[in-house]
Coordinates of C-alpha atoms in Angstrom, one line a residue:
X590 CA -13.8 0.2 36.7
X591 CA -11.3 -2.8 36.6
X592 CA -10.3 -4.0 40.0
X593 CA -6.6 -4.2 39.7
X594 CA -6.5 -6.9 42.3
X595 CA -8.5 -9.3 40.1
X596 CA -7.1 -8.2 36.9
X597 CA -3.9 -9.3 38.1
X598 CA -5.2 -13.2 39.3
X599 CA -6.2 -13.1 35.7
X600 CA -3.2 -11.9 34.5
X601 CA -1.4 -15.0 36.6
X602 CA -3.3 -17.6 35.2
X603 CA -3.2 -16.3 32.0
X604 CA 0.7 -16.6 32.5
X605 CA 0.3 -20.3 33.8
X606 CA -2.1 -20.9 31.3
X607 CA 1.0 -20.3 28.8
X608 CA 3.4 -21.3 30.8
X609 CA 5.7 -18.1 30.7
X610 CA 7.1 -16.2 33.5
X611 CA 6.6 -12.1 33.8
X612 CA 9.5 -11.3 31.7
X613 CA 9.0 -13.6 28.9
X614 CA 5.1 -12.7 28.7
X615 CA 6.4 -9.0 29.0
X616 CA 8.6 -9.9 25.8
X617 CA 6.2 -11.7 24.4
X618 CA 3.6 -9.1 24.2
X619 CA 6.7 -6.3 23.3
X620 CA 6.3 -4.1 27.3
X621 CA 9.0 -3.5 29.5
X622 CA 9.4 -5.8 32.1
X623 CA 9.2 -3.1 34.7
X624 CA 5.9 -2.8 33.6
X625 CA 4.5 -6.0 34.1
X626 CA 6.4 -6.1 37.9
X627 CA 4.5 -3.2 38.6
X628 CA 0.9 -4.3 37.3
X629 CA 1.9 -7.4 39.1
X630 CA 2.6 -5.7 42.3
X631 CA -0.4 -3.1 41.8
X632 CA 1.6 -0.6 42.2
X633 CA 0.2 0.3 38.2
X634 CA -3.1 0.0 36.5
X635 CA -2.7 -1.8 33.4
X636 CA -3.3 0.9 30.1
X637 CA -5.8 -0.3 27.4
X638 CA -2.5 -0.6 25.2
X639 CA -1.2 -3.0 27.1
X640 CA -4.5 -5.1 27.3
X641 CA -4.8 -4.6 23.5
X642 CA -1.6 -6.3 23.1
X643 CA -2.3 -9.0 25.2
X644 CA -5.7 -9.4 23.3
X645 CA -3.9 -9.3 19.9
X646 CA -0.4 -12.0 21.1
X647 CA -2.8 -14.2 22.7
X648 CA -6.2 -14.6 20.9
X649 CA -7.6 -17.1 23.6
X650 CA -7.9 -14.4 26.2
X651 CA -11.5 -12.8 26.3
X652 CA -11.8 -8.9 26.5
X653 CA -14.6 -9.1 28.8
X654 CA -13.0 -11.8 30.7
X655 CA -9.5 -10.2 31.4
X656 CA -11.2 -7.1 32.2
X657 CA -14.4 -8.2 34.2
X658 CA -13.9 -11.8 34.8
X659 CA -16.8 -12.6 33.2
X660 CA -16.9 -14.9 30.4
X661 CA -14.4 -17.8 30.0
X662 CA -10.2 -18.2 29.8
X663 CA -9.6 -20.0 27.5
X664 CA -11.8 -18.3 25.1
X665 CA -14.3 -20.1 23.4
X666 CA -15.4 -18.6 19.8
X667 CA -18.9 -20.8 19.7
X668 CA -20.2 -19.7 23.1
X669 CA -19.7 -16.1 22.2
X670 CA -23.3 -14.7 22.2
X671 CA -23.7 -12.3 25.0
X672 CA -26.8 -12.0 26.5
X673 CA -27.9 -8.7 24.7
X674 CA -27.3 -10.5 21.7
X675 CA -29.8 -13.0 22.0
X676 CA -32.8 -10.6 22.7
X677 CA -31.7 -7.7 19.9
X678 CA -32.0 -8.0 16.8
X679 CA -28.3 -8.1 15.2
X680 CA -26.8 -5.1 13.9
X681 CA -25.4 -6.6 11.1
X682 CA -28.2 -8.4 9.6
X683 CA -29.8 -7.1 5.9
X684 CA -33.3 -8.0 7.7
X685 CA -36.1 -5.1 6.6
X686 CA -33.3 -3.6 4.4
X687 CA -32.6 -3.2 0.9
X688 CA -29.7 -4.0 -1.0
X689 CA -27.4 -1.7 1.0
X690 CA -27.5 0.1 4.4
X691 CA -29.1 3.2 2.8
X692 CA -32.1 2.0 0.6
X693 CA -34.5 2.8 3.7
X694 CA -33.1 6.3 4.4
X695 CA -35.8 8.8 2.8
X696 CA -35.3 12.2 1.8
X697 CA -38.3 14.0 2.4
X698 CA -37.4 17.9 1.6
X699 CA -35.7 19.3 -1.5
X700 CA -33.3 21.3 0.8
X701 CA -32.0 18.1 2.7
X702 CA -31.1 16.6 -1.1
X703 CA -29.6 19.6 -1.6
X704 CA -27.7 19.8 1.6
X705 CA -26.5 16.3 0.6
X706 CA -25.2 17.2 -2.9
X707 CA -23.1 20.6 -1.1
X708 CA -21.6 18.1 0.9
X709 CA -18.1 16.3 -0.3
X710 CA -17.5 13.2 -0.3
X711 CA -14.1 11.8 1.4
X712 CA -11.9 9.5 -0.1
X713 CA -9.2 7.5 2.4
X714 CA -7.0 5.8 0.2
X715 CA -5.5 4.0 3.5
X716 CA -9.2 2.6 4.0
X717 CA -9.7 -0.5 1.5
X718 CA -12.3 -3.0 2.8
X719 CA -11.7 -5.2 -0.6
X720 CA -8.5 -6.2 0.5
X721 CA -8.8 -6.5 4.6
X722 CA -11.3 -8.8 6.6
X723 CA -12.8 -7.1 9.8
X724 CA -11.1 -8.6 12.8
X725 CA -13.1 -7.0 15.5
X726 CA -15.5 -4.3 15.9
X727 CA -15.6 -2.4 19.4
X728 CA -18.5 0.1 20.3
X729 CA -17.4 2.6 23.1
X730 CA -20.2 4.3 25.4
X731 CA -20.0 7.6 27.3
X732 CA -20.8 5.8 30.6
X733 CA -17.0 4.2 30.1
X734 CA -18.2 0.5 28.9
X735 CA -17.5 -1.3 26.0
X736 CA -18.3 -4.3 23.8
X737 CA -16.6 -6.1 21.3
X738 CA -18.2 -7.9 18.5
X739 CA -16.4 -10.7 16.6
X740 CA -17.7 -11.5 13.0

């Protein structure tokens, strides 16, 4: 849980930080300044769109940090590692892989392949990694957490 008290000195110095007042930073990041008086009065709770248009108007603030207060404002991109990081192996390394993600996968019976061959294959023609680099990449868990990886 995010304690709204804290979110909201974060908030604050994120607004010093940038020098704007409520409603400009409301403008800014395109929320009704009502909005911001009442997260700044704790009256409200602030809604993951409006901390995903913070994240995405200003890129210095950390996820972690304006929700937890851990980490570091302004965000620094070469101190990024977390902790979990460090000990685990990365997810998006080739190591012990083939070519592609699915060289080690092995078939064993002739129904599975046959499964597989029944099944379609989707095309989204909205979906083209060729043109797009990945920004971000957040995992959500069922206890309510989150991370965010950065490439």
């Amino acid at each position: 849980m995010v304690n709204i008290d804290d979110f909201v000195k974060r908030l604050e110095s994120v607004l010093e930080y940038y020098g704007l007042n409520a409603s400009a930073f409301a403008d800014k990041i395109g929320v009704q300044r009502s909005s911001m008086s009442h997260l700044l009065s704790g009256r409200n709770k602030p809604s993951l769109d409006f901390v995903m248009k913070i994240l995405e108007v200003f890129p210095d603030v950390d996820l972690y940090w304006i929700l937890t207060g851990k980490g570091t404002f302004p965000k620094n991109n070469n101190e990024e590692v977390d902790e979990t990081q460090k000990s685990s192996p990365s997810i998006l390394s080739n190591q012990n892989m083939g070519n592609d993600l699915f060289s080690a996968i092995e078939i064993s019976s002739e129904e599975e392949k046959r499964e597989l061959k029944k099944s379609p294959v989707l095309k989204n023609e909205n979906f083209n990694l060729e043109d797009d680099e990945i920004e971000k990449i957040v995992l959500f868990y069922k206890n309510g957490t989150f991370k965010a990886y950065s490439p």
